[in-house]
């Protein structure tokens, strides 16, 4: 009720209607929304290991510098510019460090993916807690968080060269690869993800095959969070790219001591807790679920990849799935792949986000009418600390295996390009 309606007559009418008299004083301003607290993922930043990783890589000032840029923002557009500038800068800094450009910033191995992960969480925590001098509704803060995630993961900086034209053998192929953040951090907070390390090492690089072909690799990372996948993060990032590439592969950490080319991907979430300690069980949520298949398949040249000499870890064509057969009620493991009419309970890559990104990417391939495009999922070996683990954030076996896995991911991609 406005201050214009503060006459005596208005007050008497209000009293007659049983309402409180109208005060001549202005109503207090609505309280600004209270910023949400840190997520379970961000809360881990306060432990000793993340602080050590950030310090020993020189990434320990990233969140503070970003907070300063936010504090200087006097409007939403200014905040959006700060988010995009600092998010893109973090991605480029992480790629440059892994690829040997610029100062290392500390004594931590340059091929480490963990500084990017922990620095990004420092930035999202700052953005979540920020109280600007202008109105920032929850929806606008969420948009800023989304922009920070996309820019700091390389999802919107994928740049491929124009086709060379002329002789096909002289053209530069286009390969898109994705990796993941570290996960299961409550089990061991020191964990690195070799798929993320490989993505940083390969971003923007050229791969040459023995037959003289050349391909440019562009990469992006994804979070280990169910909610981001349900919100369409994979489709937003990949939809503009798949029609432009010659090959794509999603990559994640899988089994001990082996690479797997996952033949089949299932439309099921098995409920294993993510980095926010959220657990989700049920069908993979996609748009137009009425046309959702239970299974998608790889179009990577798996026979050629398995036959190639790509490195010291064996590479398998994995066809095993878990299904509920048509007319059945109990899950059954099928080593040779799904049977007709079955319901998915695990793809070759399991029932976690490795399987889900493979399912989403290959379903998107098919829905875009690109069924002939080579694409699918590669599981790397598990990255572990040595048998005489001292609790340090790194050790010689850990470093050797991460370097070997990255080199073999590169060789697997080269074998796939050569087969095309």
mmCIF file of C-alpha atoms in Angstrom:
data_model
loop_
_atom_site.group_PDB
_atom_site.id
_atom_site.type_symbol
_atom_site.label_atom_id
_atom_site.label_comp_id
_atom_site.label_asym_id
_atom_site.label_seq_id
_atom_site.Cartn_x
_atom_site.Cartn_y
_atom_site.Cartn_z
ATOM 1 C CA UNK A 1 0.000 0.000 0.000
ATOM 2 C CA UNK A 2 1.569 3.356 -1.044
ATOM 3 C CA UNK A 3 2.126 6.389 1.131
ATOM 4 C CA UNK A 4 -0.543 8.304 -0.820
ATOM 5 C CA UNK A 5 -3.154 6.295 1.055
ATOM 6 C CA UNK A 6 -2.295 7.627 4.488
ATOM 7 C CA UNK A 7 -5.191 10.032 5.035
ATOM 8 C CA UNK A 8 -7.387 9.865 8.076
ATOM 9 C CA UNK A 9 -10.283 8.650 6.000
ATOM 10 C CA UNK A 10 -8.223 5.753 4.690
ATOM 11 C CA UNK A 11 -7.200 4.860 8.220
ATOM 12 C CA UNK A 12 -10.826 4.886 9.417
ATOM 13 C CA UNK A 13 -11.885 2.662 6.533
ATOM 14 C CA UNK A 14 -9.090 0.275 7.364
ATOM 15 C CA UNK A 15 -10.170 0.145 11.006
ATOM 16 C CA UNK A 16 -13.775 -0.459 9.986
ATOM 17 C CA UNK A 17 -12.643 -3.421 7.890
ATOM 18 C CA UNK A 18 -10.703 -4.849 10.801
ATOM 19 C CA UNK A 19 -7.306 -4.077 9.238
ATOM 20 C CA UNK A 20 -4.363 -2.400 10.905
ATOM 21 C CA UNK A 21 -4.107 1.383 10.423
ATOM 22 C CA UNK A 22 -1.883 2.428 7.540
ATOM 23 C CA UNK A 23 1.358 3.971 8.741
ATOM 24 C CA UNK A 24 2.734 7.093 7.144
ATOM 25 C CA UNK A 25 6.274 5.652 7.386
ATOM 26 C CA UNK A 26 7.721 3.986 4.261
ATOM 27 C CA UNK A 27 7.799 0.210 4.196
ATOM 28 C CA UNK A 28 11.241 -1.300 4.824
ATOM 29 C CA UNK A 29 13.156 -2.472 1.761
ATOM 30 C CA UNK A 30 13.026 -6.177 1.056
ATOM 31 C CA UNK A 31 16.018 -8.021 2.429
ATOM 32 C CA UNK A 32 18.602 -9.062 -0.156
ATOM 33 C CA UNK A 33 18.755 -12.804 -0.794
ATOM 34 C CA UNK A 34 21.259 -14.497 1.463
ATOM 35 C CA UNK A 35 23.956 -16.155 -0.674
ATOM 36 C CA UNK A 36 23.948 -19.930 -0.412
ATOM 37 C CA UNK A 37 26.665 -21.617 1.605
ATOM 38 C CA UNK A 38 29.448 -23.667 0.039
ATOM 39 C CA UNK A 39 28.610 -27.001 -1.532
ATOM 40 C CA UNK A 40 29.977 -30.266 -0.175
ATOM 41 C CA UNK A 41 32.500 -30.140 -3.017
ATOM 42 C CA UNK A 42 33.650 -26.612 -2.172
ATOM 43 C CA UNK A 43 33.863 -27.386 1.553
ATOM 44 C CA UNK A 44 36.754 -29.799 0.890
ATOM 45 C CA UNK A 45 38.913 -26.813 -0.028
ATOM 46 C CA UNK A 46 39.639 -26.213 3.655
ATOM 47 C CA UNK A 47 41.553 -29.486 3.999
ATOM 48 C CA UNK A 48 45.336 -29.589 3.961
ATOM 49 C CA UNK A 49 45.817 -31.455 0.666
ATOM 50 C CA UNK A 50 43.921 -28.998 -1.582
ATOM 51 C CA UNK A 51 45.787 -26.105 0.022
ATOM 52 C CA UNK A 52 49.100 -27.856 -0.617
ATOM 53 C CA UNK A 53 48.248 -28.616 -4.250
ATOM 54 C CA UNK A 54 47.252 -25.004 -4.873
ATOM 55 C CA UNK A 55 50.350 -23.630 -3.149
ATOM 56 C CA UNK A 56 52.785 -25.966 -4.914
ATOM 57 C CA UNK A 57 51.343 -25.100 -8.322
ATOM 58 C CA UNK A 58 51.055 -21.341 -7.869
ATOM 59 C CA UNK A 59 47.258 -21.505 -8.208
ATOM 60 C CA UNK A 60 46.687 -20.439 -4.593
ATOM 61 C CA UNK A 61 45.939 -16.808 -5.532
ATOM 62 C CA UNK A 62 43.363 -17.572 -8.242
ATOM 63 C CA UNK A 63 40.266 -17.378 -6.029
ATOM 64 C CA UNK A 64 41.492 -14.225 -4.262
ATOM 65 C CA UNK A 65 42.134 -12.450 -7.566
ATOM 66 C CA UNK A 66 38.702 -13.466 -8.804
ATOM 67 C CA UNK A 67 37.062 -12.209 -5.596
ATOM 68 C CA UNK A 68 38.748 -8.847 -6.162
ATOM 69 C CA UNK A 69 37.345 -8.648 -9.686
ATOM 70 C CA UNK A 70 33.861 -9.421 -8.383
ATOM 71 C CA UNK A 71 34.197 -6.734 -5.696
ATOM 72 C CA UNK A 72 34.952 -4.158 -8.413
ATOM 73 C CA UNK A 73 31.871 -5.143 -10.441
ATOM 74 C CA UNK A 74 29.093 -2.583 -10.110
ATOM 75 C CA UNK A 75 26.496 -4.289 -12.324
ATOM 76 C CA UNK A 76 25.469 -7.691 -13.586
ATOM 77 C CA UNK A 77 27.079 -7.157 -17.029
ATOM 78 C CA UNK A 78 30.344 -6.183 -15.322
ATOM 79 C CA UNK A 79 30.180 -9.282 -13.139
ATOM 80 C CA UNK A 80 29.510 -11.447 -16.182
ATOM 81 C CA UNK A 81 32.571 -10.009 -17.919
ATOM 82 C CA UNK A 82 34.701 -10.699 -14.834
ATOM 83 C CA UNK A 83 33.426 -14.272 -14.637
ATOM 84 C CA UNK A 84 34.140 -14.997 -18.300
ATOM 85 C CA UNK A 85 37.566 -13.339 -18.217
ATOM 86 C CA UNK A 86 38.774 -15.132 -15.100
ATOM 87 C CA UNK A 87 37.178 -18.468 -16.036
ATOM 88 C CA UNK A 88 38.803 -18.496 -19.474
ATOM 89 C CA UNK A 89 42.097 -17.373 -17.978
ATOM 90 C CA UNK A 90 42.049 -20.275 -15.508
ATOM 91 C CA UNK A 91 41.480 -22.827 -18.285
ATOM 92 C CA UNK A 92 44.248 -21.377 -20.444
ATOM 93 C CA UNK A 93 46.621 -21.181 -17.493
ATOM 94 C CA UNK A 94 45.997 -24.838 -16.628
ATOM 95 C CA UNK A 95 46.523 -25.953 -20.243
ATOM 96 C CA UNK A 96 49.688 -23.878 -20.555
ATOM 97 C CA UNK A 97 51.108 -25.273 -17.326
ATOM 98 C CA UNK A 98 50.529 -28.870 -18.363
ATOM 99 C CA UNK A 99 51.924 -28.252 -21.844
ATOM 100 C CA UNK A 100 55.070 -26.569 -20.515
ATOM 101 C CA UNK A 101 54.374 -22.928 -21.360
ATOM 102 C CA UNK A 102 55.184 -20.230 -18.848
ATOM 103 C CA UNK A 103 56.377 -20.671 -15.276
ATOM 104 C CA UNK A 104 55.436 -23.821 -13.385
ATOM 105 C CA UNK A 105 54.523 -21.746 -10.339
ATOM 106 C CA UNK A 106 55.837 -24.355 -7.921
ATOM 107 C CA UNK A 107 57.387 -27.796 -7.610
ATOM 108 C CA UNK A 108 54.246 -29.822 -8.355
ATOM 109 C CA UNK A 109 54.535 -31.848 -11.569
ATOM 110 C CA UNK A 110 53.424 -29.796 -14.555
ATOM 111 C CA UNK A 111 51.119 -32.523 -15.899
ATOM 112 C CA UNK A 112 48.845 -32.337 -12.840
ATOM 113 C CA UNK A 113 45.103 -31.767 -13.389
ATOM 114 C CA UNK A 114 44.346 -31.074 -9.724
ATOM 115 C CA UNK A 115 45.344 -27.359 -9.542
ATOM 116 C CA UNK A 116 42.625 -26.538 -12.080
ATOM 117 C CA UNK A 117 40.027 -28.505 -10.139
ATOM 118 C CA UNK A 118 40.727 -26.965 -6.757
ATOM 119 C CA UNK A 119 41.230 -23.429 -8.104
ATOM 120 C CA UNK A 120 37.882 -23.591 -9.890
ATOM 121 C CA UNK A 121 36.167 -24.626 -6.666
ATOM 122 C CA UNK A 122 37.777 -21.668 -4.931
ATOM 123 C CA UNK A 123 36.266 -19.406 -7.568
ATOM 124 C CA UNK A 124 32.789 -20.935 -7.393
ATOM 125 C CA UNK A 125 32.847 -20.635 -3.600
ATOM 126 C CA UNK A 126 33.732 -16.940 -3.888
ATOM 127 C CA UNK A 127 30.966 -16.365 -6.414
ATOM 128 C CA UNK A 128 28.443 -18.253 -4.309
ATOM 129 C CA UNK A 129 29.260 -16.132 -1.234
ATOM 130 C CA UNK A 130 29.533 -12.760 -3.027
ATOM 131 C CA UNK A 131 27.153 -10.017 -1.869
ATOM 132 C CA UNK A 132 27.271 -7.262 -4.496
ATOM 133 C CA UNK A 133 26.001 -3.713 -4.102
ATOM 134 C CA UNK A 134 23.273 -4.370 -6.654
ATOM 135 C CA UNK A 135 20.384 -6.826 -6.711
ATOM 136 C CA UNK A 136 21.501 -10.323 -7.686
ATOM 137 C CA UNK A 137 18.566 -12.746 -7.745
ATOM 138 C CA UNK A 138 19.347 -16.435 -7.353
ATOM 139 C CA UNK A 139 18.642 -17.060 -11.046
ATOM 140 C CA UNK A 140 21.256 -14.505 -12.095
ATOM 141 C CA UNK A 141 23.827 -15.889 -9.659
ATOM 142 C CA UNK A 142 23.167 -19.336 -11.113
ATOM 143 C CA UNK A 143 23.778 -17.979 -14.611
ATOM 144 C CA UNK A 144 27.111 -16.557 -13.487
ATOM 145 C CA UNK A 145 28.046 -19.906 -11.950
ATOM 146 C CA UNK A 146 27.120 -21.603 -15.214
ATOM 147 C CA UNK A 147 29.320 -19.237 -17.198
ATOM 148 C CA UNK A 148 32.211 -19.817 -14.790
ATOM 149 C CA UNK A 149 31.850 -23.582 -15.154
ATOM 150 C CA UNK A 150 31.755 -23.462 -18.959
ATOM 151 C CA UNK A 151 34.663 -21.063 -19.422
ATOM 152 C CA UNK A 152 36.966 -22.684 -16.861
ATOM 153 C CA UNK A 153 36.382 -26.129 -18.380
ATOM 154 C CA UNK A 154 37.206 -25.190 -21.974
ATOM 155 C CA UNK A 155 33.645 -25.944 -23.053
ATOM 156 C CA UNK A 156 33.193 -22.700 -24.971
ATOM 157 C CA UNK A 157 36.758 -22.236 -26.257
ATOM 158 C CA UNK A 158 36.789 -25.147 -28.720
ATOM 159 C CA UNK A 159 38.374 -23.842 -31.928
ATOM 160 C CA UNK A 160 39.000 -25.992 -34.989
ATOM 161 C CA UNK A 161 40.867 -24.890 -38.123
ATOM 162 C CA UNK A 162 39.038 -24.457 -41.392
ATOM 163 C CA UNK A 163 39.254 -27.402 -43.771
ATOM 164 C CA UNK A 164 42.314 -27.191 -45.969
ATOM 165 C CA UNK A 165 40.481 -28.192 -49.136
ATOM 166 C CA UNK A 166 42.033 -29.877 -52.128
ATOM 167 C CA UNK A 167 43.929 -33.069 -51.383
ATOM 168 C CA UNK A 168 42.064 -34.892 -48.596
ATOM 169 C CA UNK A 169 45.344 -36.281 -47.271
ATOM 170 C CA UNK A 170 46.557 -32.780 -46.501
ATOM 171 C CA UNK A 171 43.515 -31.737 -44.513
ATOM 172 C CA UNK A 172 43.662 -31.401 -40.759
ATOM 173 C CA UNK A 173 41.180 -33.682 -39.055
ATOM 174 C CA UNK A 174 39.122 -32.499 -36.125
ATOM 175 C CA UNK A 175 38.964 -34.534 -32.934
ATOM 176 C CA UNK A 176 36.931 -33.624 -29.858
ATOM 177 C CA UNK A 177 37.877 -35.239 -26.547
ATOM 178 C CA UNK A 178 36.334 -34.802 -23.107
ATOM 179 C CA UNK A 179 37.650 -35.646 -19.635
ATOM 180 C CA UNK A 180 36.468 -35.496 -16.041
ATOM 181 C CA UNK A 181 37.282 -33.914 -12.681
ATOM 182 C CA UNK A 182 38.790 -35.994 -9.870
ATOM 183 C CA UNK A 183 36.178 -37.889 -7.850
ATOM 184 C CA UNK A 184 35.743 -40.142 -4.778
ATOM 185 C CA UNK A 185 37.611 -37.438 -2.874
ATOM 186 C CA UNK A 186 36.220 -38.448 0.513
ATOM 187 C CA UNK A 187 37.953 -41.774 0.046
ATOM 188 C CA UNK A 188 41.270 -40.107 -0.835
ATOM 189 C CA UNK A 189 41.382 -36.349 -1.313
ATOM 190 C CA UNK A 190 44.693 -36.595 -3.202
ATOM 191 C CA UNK A 191 43.026 -38.225 -6.206
ATOM 192 C CA UNK A 192 43.816 -37.052 -9.722
ATOM 193 C CA UNK A 193 41.814 -38.017 -12.806
ATOM 194 C CA UNK A 194 43.981 -39.210 -15.717
ATOM 195 C CA UNK A 195 41.260 -38.273 -18.201
ATOM 196 C CA UNK A 196 41.442 -34.678 -17.007
ATOM 197 C CA UNK A 197 45.239 -34.668 -17.166
ATOM 198 C CA UNK A 198 45.105 -36.064 -20.716
ATOM 199 C CA UNK A 199 42.551 -33.445 -21.763
ATOM 200 C CA UNK A 200 44.805 -30.633 -20.552
ATOM 201 C CA UNK A 201 47.828 -32.185 -22.259
ATOM 202 C CA UNK A 202 46.074 -32.658 -25.616
ATOM 203 C CA UNK A 203 44.032 -29.451 -25.898
ATOM 204 C CA UNK A 204 44.922 -27.606 -29.085
ATOM 205 C CA UNK A 205 47.620 -30.111 -30.079
ATOM 206 C CA UNK A 206 48.237 -31.850 -33.406
ATOM 207 C CA UNK A 207 48.368 -35.621 -33.672
ATOM 208 C CA UNK A 208 50.199 -37.214 -36.575
ATOM 209 C CA UNK A 209 49.511 -40.799 -37.561
ATOM 210 C CA UNK A 210 52.001 -43.220 -39.140
ATOM 211 C CA UNK A 211 50.240 -42.891 -42.499
ATOM 212 C CA UNK A 212 50.815 -39.133 -42.548
ATOM 213 C CA UNK A 213 47.439 -37.876 -41.411
ATOM 214 C CA UNK A 214 47.198 -34.933 -39.041
ATOM 215 C CA UNK A 215 44.418 -34.122 -36.607
ATOM 216 C CA UNK A 216 43.871 -31.256 -34.224
ATOM 217 C CA UNK A 217 42.516 -32.202 -30.816
ATOM 218 C CA UNK A 218 40.267 -29.866 -28.836
ATOM 219 C CA UNK A 219 39.208 -30.817 -25.331
ATOM 220 C CA UNK A 220 36.829 -29.918 -22.519
ATOM 221 C CA UNK A 221 36.214 -31.148 -18.985
ATOM 222 C CA UNK A 222 33.006 -32.095 -17.196
ATOM 223 C CA UNK A 223 32.091 -32.208 -13.506
ATOM 224 C CA UNK A 224 31.325 -35.377 -11.581
ATOM 225 C CA UNK A 225 27.849 -34.196 -10.576
ATOM 226 C CA UNK A 226 24.531 -35.771 -11.465
ATOM 227 C CA UNK A 227 22.685 -32.446 -11.506
ATOM 228 C CA UNK A 228 24.857 -30.892 -14.219
ATOM 229 C CA UNK A 229 24.159 -33.806 -16.530
ATOM 230 C CA UNK A 230 20.421 -33.640 -15.830
ATOM 231 C CA UNK A 231 20.560 -29.905 -16.630
ATOM 232 C CA UNK A 232 21.938 -30.650 -20.112
ATOM 233 C CA UNK A 233 25.590 -29.633 -19.655
ATOM 234 C CA UNK A 234 26.828 -32.329 -22.039
ATOM 235 C CA UNK A 235 24.378 -31.475 -24.794
ATOM 236 C CA UNK A 236 25.005 -27.723 -24.515
ATOM 237 C CA UNK A 237 28.727 -28.217 -24.944
ATOM 238 C CA UNK A 238 28.691 -30.914 -27.633
ATOM 239 C CA UNK A 239 25.718 -30.015 -29.816
ATOM 240 C CA UNK A 240 27.490 -27.172 -31.692
ATOM 241 C CA UNK A 241 30.638 -29.282 -32.133
ATOM 242 C CA UNK A 242 29.580 -32.750 -33.293
ATOM 243 C CA UNK A 243 28.487 -31.634 -36.783
ATOM 244 C CA UNK A 244 31.938 -30.048 -37.240
ATOM 245 C CA UNK A 245 34.233 -32.870 -36.084
ATOM 246 C CA UNK A 246 35.629 -35.992 -37.730
ATOM 247 C CA UNK A 247 35.808 -38.018 -34.507
ATOM 248 C CA UNK A 248 34.917 -37.605 -30.859
ATOM 249 C CA UNK A 249 35.696 -39.554 -27.736
ATOM 250 C CA UNK A 250 34.585 -39.138 -24.167
ATOM 251 C CA UNK A 251 37.273 -40.364 -21.756
ATOM 252 C CA UNK A 252 37.193 -41.275 -18.074
ATOM 253 C CA UNK A 253 39.041 -43.322 -15.481
ATOM 254 C CA UNK A 254 37.876 -46.931 -15.464
ATOM 255 C CA UNK A 255 39.484 -50.216 -14.442
ATOM 256 C CA UNK A 256 42.825 -51.137 -12.948
ATOM 257 C CA UNK A 257 45.658 -51.759 -15.406
ATOM 258 C CA UNK A 258 43.701 -51.595 -18.668
ATOM 259 C CA UNK A 259 42.086 -49.410 -21.304
ATOM 260 C CA UNK A 260 38.581 -50.251 -22.511
ATOM 261 C CA UNK A 261 36.735 -49.174 -25.628
ATOM 262 C CA UNK A 262 33.159 -49.351 -24.375
ATOM 263 C CA UNK A 263 30.924 -50.875 -27.064
ATOM 264 C CA UNK A 264 27.501 -50.245 -25.460
ATOM 265 C CA UNK A 265 26.133 -47.430 -23.283
ATOM 266 C CA UNK A 266 23.023 -47.815 -21.118
ATOM 267 C CA UNK A 267 20.217 -45.412 -20.194
ATOM 268 C CA UNK A 268 20.480 -46.007 -16.442
ATOM 269 C CA UNK A 269 21.885 -44.229 -13.395
ATOM 270 C CA UNK A 270 23.093 -46.568 -10.678
ATOM 271 C CA UNK A 271 23.141 -44.153 -7.741
ATOM 272 C CA UNK A 272 26.841 -44.001 -6.810
ATOM 273 C CA UNK A 273 27.469 -40.759 -4.912
ATOM 274 C CA UNK A 274 28.897 -37.862 -6.898
ATOM 275 C CA UNK A 275 31.248 -35.073 -5.800
ATOM 276 C CA UNK A 276 28.403 -33.364 -3.957
ATOM 277 C CA UNK A 277 27.529 -36.619 -2.189
ATOM 278 C CA UNK A 278 24.290 -36.787 -4.180
ATOM 279 C CA UNK A 279 22.990 -40.207 -5.187
ATOM 280 C CA UNK A 280 20.563 -40.678 -8.076
ATOM 281 C CA UNK A 281 19.071 -43.939 -9.323
ATOM 282 C CA UNK A 282 16.835 -44.257 -12.361
ATOM 283 C CA UNK A 283 16.676 -43.686 -16.115
ATOM 284 C CA UNK A 284 19.108 -41.179 -17.613
ATOM 285 C CA UNK A 285 16.984 -38.002 -17.918
ATOM 286 C CA UNK A 286 16.944 -36.658 -21.477
ATOM 287 C CA UNK A 287 14.679 -34.512 -23.609
ATOM 288 C CA UNK A 288 11.970 -36.440 -25.475
ATOM 289 C CA UNK A 289 12.165 -39.514 -23.235
ATOM 290 C CA UNK A 290 9.462 -41.226 -25.282
ATOM 291 C CA UNK A 291 12.010 -41.774 -28.051
ATOM 292 C CA UNK A 292 14.855 -42.635 -25.697
ATOM 293 C CA UNK A 293 16.629 -45.894 -26.545
ATOM 294 C CA UNK A 294 17.829 -48.197 -23.793
ATOM 295 C CA UNK A 295 21.194 -48.604 -25.491
ATOM 296 C CA UNK A 296 23.539 -46.657 -27.738
ATOM 297 C CA UNK A 297 26.654 -48.034 -29.396
ATOM 298 C CA UNK A 298 30.143 -46.824 -30.132
ATOM 299 C CA UNK A 299 31.141 -45.929 -33.674
ATOM 300 C CA UNK A 300 34.809 -45.694 -32.782
ATOM 301 C CA UNK A 301 36.968 -48.079 -34.871
ATOM 302 C CA UNK A 302 37.437 -50.371 -31.887
ATOM 303 C CA UNK A 303 39.008 -53.262 -33.794
ATOM 304 C CA UNK A 304 41.747 -51.006 -35.166
ATOM 305 C CA UNK A 305 42.351 -49.398 -31.786
ATOM 306 C CA UNK A 306 42.627 -52.737 -29.989
ATOM 307 C CA UNK A 307 45.009 -54.064 -32.646
ATOM 308 C CA UNK A 308 47.289 -51.020 -32.580
ATOM 309 C CA UNK A 309 50.415 -50.754 -30.421
ATOM 310 C CA UNK A 310 49.339 -47.772 -28.314
ATOM 311 C CA UNK A 311 51.309 -48.259 -25.081
ATOM 312 C CA UNK A 312 52.090 -50.491 -22.127
ATOM 313 C CA UNK A 313 48.498 -50.950 -20.927
ATOM 314 C CA UNK A 314 46.362 -53.549 -22.745
ATOM 315 C CA UNK A 315 43.340 -52.219 -24.635
ATOM 316 C CA UNK A 316 40.084 -54.203 -24.733
ATOM 317 C CA UNK A 317 36.906 -54.106 -26.781
ATOM 318 C CA UNK A 318 34.466 -54.301 -23.876
ATOM 319 C CA UNK A 319 31.037 -55.641 -24.841
ATOM 320 C CA UNK A 320 29.699 -56.580 -21.403
ATOM 321 C CA UNK A 321 26.482 -54.965 -20.103
ATOM 322 C CA UNK A 322 23.932 -55.520 -17.356
ATOM 323 C CA UNK A 323 20.292 -55.684 -18.453
ATOM 324 C CA UNK A 324 16.834 -56.731 -17.405
ATOM 325 C CA UNK A 325 15.807 -59.032 -20.262
ATOM 326 C CA UNK A 326 12.517 -58.485 -22.044
ATOM 327 C CA UNK A 327 9.787 -59.941 -19.837
ATOM 328 C CA UNK A 328 12.196 -60.351 -16.913
ATOM 329 C CA UNK A 329 12.493 -58.645 -13.538
ATOM 330 C CA UNK A 330 16.075 -59.323 -12.390
ATOM 331 C CA UNK A 331 19.318 -57.843 -13.749
ATOM 332 C CA UNK A 332 21.498 -60.176 -15.833
ATOM 333 C CA UNK A 333 25.093 -59.663 -16.961
ATOM 334 C CA UNK A 334 25.494 -60.145 -20.714
ATOM 335 C CA UNK A 335 29.161 -60.464 -21.755
ATOM 336 C CA UNK A 336 28.267 -60.137 -25.443
ATOM 337 C CA UNK A 337 26.050 -57.072 -25.253
ATOM 338 C CA UNK A 338 22.347 -56.368 -24.744
ATOM 339 C CA UNK A 339 19.553 -58.567 -26.042
ATOM 340 C CA UNK A 340 16.502 -57.348 -27.941
ATOM 341 C CA UNK A 341 13.927 -55.483 -25.887
ATOM 342 C CA UNK A 342 16.013 -55.412 -22.692
ATOM 343 C CA UNK A 343 16.123 -52.580 -20.152
ATOM 344 C CA UNK A 344 19.531 -51.117 -19.352
ATOM 345 C CA UNK A 345 21.002 -51.398 -15.877
ATOM 346 C CA UNK A 346 24.677 -50.805 -16.770
ATOM 347 C CA UNK A 347 26.552 -50.119 -19.966
ATOM 348 C CA UNK A 348 30.040 -51.385 -20.623
ATOM 349 C CA UNK A 349 31.203 -48.285 -18.774
ATOM 350 C CA UNK A 350 29.025 -49.056 -15.748
ATOM 351 C CA UNK A 351 26.105 -47.053 -14.390
ATOM 352 C CA UNK A 352 27.909 -43.892 -13.272
ATOM 353 C CA UNK A 353 28.725 -40.657 -15.093
ATOM 354 C CA UNK A 354 31.301 -42.322 -17.359
ATOM 355 C CA UNK A 355 28.514 -44.368 -18.880
ATOM 356 C CA UNK A 356 26.170 -41.379 -18.863
ATOM 357 C CA UNK A 357 28.443 -39.028 -20.801
ATOM 358 C CA UNK A 358 29.015 -41.792 -23.355
ATOM 359 C CA UNK A 359 25.272 -42.400 -23.586
ATOM 360 C CA UNK A 360 24.445 -38.722 -23.934
ATOM 361 C CA UNK A 361 27.164 -38.013 -26.507
ATOM 362 C CA UNK A 362 26.286 -40.984 -28.703
ATOM 363 C CA UNK A 363 22.544 -40.353 -28.372
ATOM 364 C CA UNK A 364 23.177 -36.748 -29.444
ATOM 365 C CA UNK A 365 25.223 -38.059 -32.384
ATOM 366 C CA UNK A 366 22.295 -40.213 -33.478
ATOM 367 C CA UNK A 367 19.634 -37.544 -32.925
ATOM 368 C CA UNK A 368 21.666 -35.100 -35.024
ATOM 369 C CA UNK A 369 21.651 -37.619 -37.866
ATOM 370 C CA UNK A 370 25.400 -38.277 -37.565
ATOM 371 C CA UNK A 371 25.320 -42.049 -37.154
ATOM 372 C CA UNK A 372 28.387 -42.438 -39.371
ATOM 373 C CA UNK A 373 30.494 -40.119 -37.206
ATOM 374 C CA UNK A 374 33.133 -42.105 -35.268
ATOM 375 C CA UNK A 375 32.516 -41.563 -31.576
ATOM 376 C CA UNK A 376 32.290 -43.333 -28.256
ATOM 377 C CA UNK A 377 33.895 -43.826 -24.878
ATOM 378 C CA UNK A 378 37.404 -44.754 -23.757
ATOM 379 C CA UNK A 379 38.132 -45.858 -20.193
ATOM 380 C CA UNK A 380 41.683 -45.360 -18.939
ATOM 381 C CA UNK A 381 43.412 -47.359 -16.193
ATOM 382 C CA UNK A 382 42.888 -46.282 -12.590
ATOM 383 C CA UNK A 383 45.561 -43.884 -11.375
ATOM 384 C CA UNK A 384 46.933 -45.070 -8.029
ATOM 385 C CA UNK A 385 49.676 -44.255 -5.576
ATOM 386 C CA UNK A 386 52.589 -46.650 -5.136
ATOM 387 C CA UNK A 387 52.635 -49.673 -2.863
ATOM 388 C CA UNK A 388 54.753 -47.806 -0.298
ATOM 389 C CA UNK A 389 52.284 -44.920 -0.176
ATOM 390 C CA UNK A 390 53.464 -42.349 2.370
ATOM 391 C CA UNK A 391 50.430 -40.096 2.171
ATOM 392 C CA UNK A 392 52.220 -37.523 0.016
ATOM 393 C CA UNK A 393 50.236 -35.754 -2.718
ATOM 394 C CA UNK A 394 52.383 -37.460 -5.364
ATOM 395 C CA UNK A 395 54.906 -40.284 -5.745
ATOM 396 C CA UNK A 396 57.025 -41.810 -8.558
ATOM 397 C CA UNK A 397 54.532 -44.552 -9.539
ATOM 398 C CA UNK A 398 51.676 -42.072 -9.605
ATOM 399 C CA UNK A 399 53.651 -39.722 -11.863
ATOM 400 C CA UNK A 400 54.847 -42.499 -14.164
ATOM 401 C CA UNK A 401 51.387 -43.957 -14.637
ATOM 402 C CA UNK A 402 49.771 -40.579 -15.296
ATOM 403 C CA UNK A 403 52.368 -39.738 -17.942
ATOM 404 C CA UNK A 404 51.991 -43.170 -19.560
ATOM 405 C CA UNK A 405 48.191 -42.956 -19.568
ATOM 406 C CA UNK A 406 48.266 -39.527 -21.203
ATOM 407 C CA UNK A 407 50.684 -40.772 -23.869
ATOM 408 C CA UNK A 408 48.488 -43.798 -24.525
ATOM 409 C CA UNK A 409 45.318 -41.695 -24.804
ATOM 410 C CA UNK A 410 47.121 -39.723 -27.494
ATOM 411 C CA UNK A 411 48.112 -42.974 -29.241
ATOM 412 C CA UNK A 412 44.566 -44.378 -29.012
ATOM 413 C CA UNK A 413 43.237 -41.232 -30.684
ATOM 414 C CA UNK A 414 45.948 -41.465 -33.357
ATOM 415 C CA UNK A 415 44.950 -45.081 -34.058
ATOM 416 C CA UNK A 416 41.302 -44.046 -34.364
ATOM 417 C CA UNK A 417 42.178 -41.202 -36.752
ATOM 418 C CA UNK A 418 44.359 -43.524 -38.862
ATOM 419 C CA UNK A 419 41.523 -46.035 -39.136
ATOM 420 C CA UNK A 420 39.219 -43.353 -40.530
#
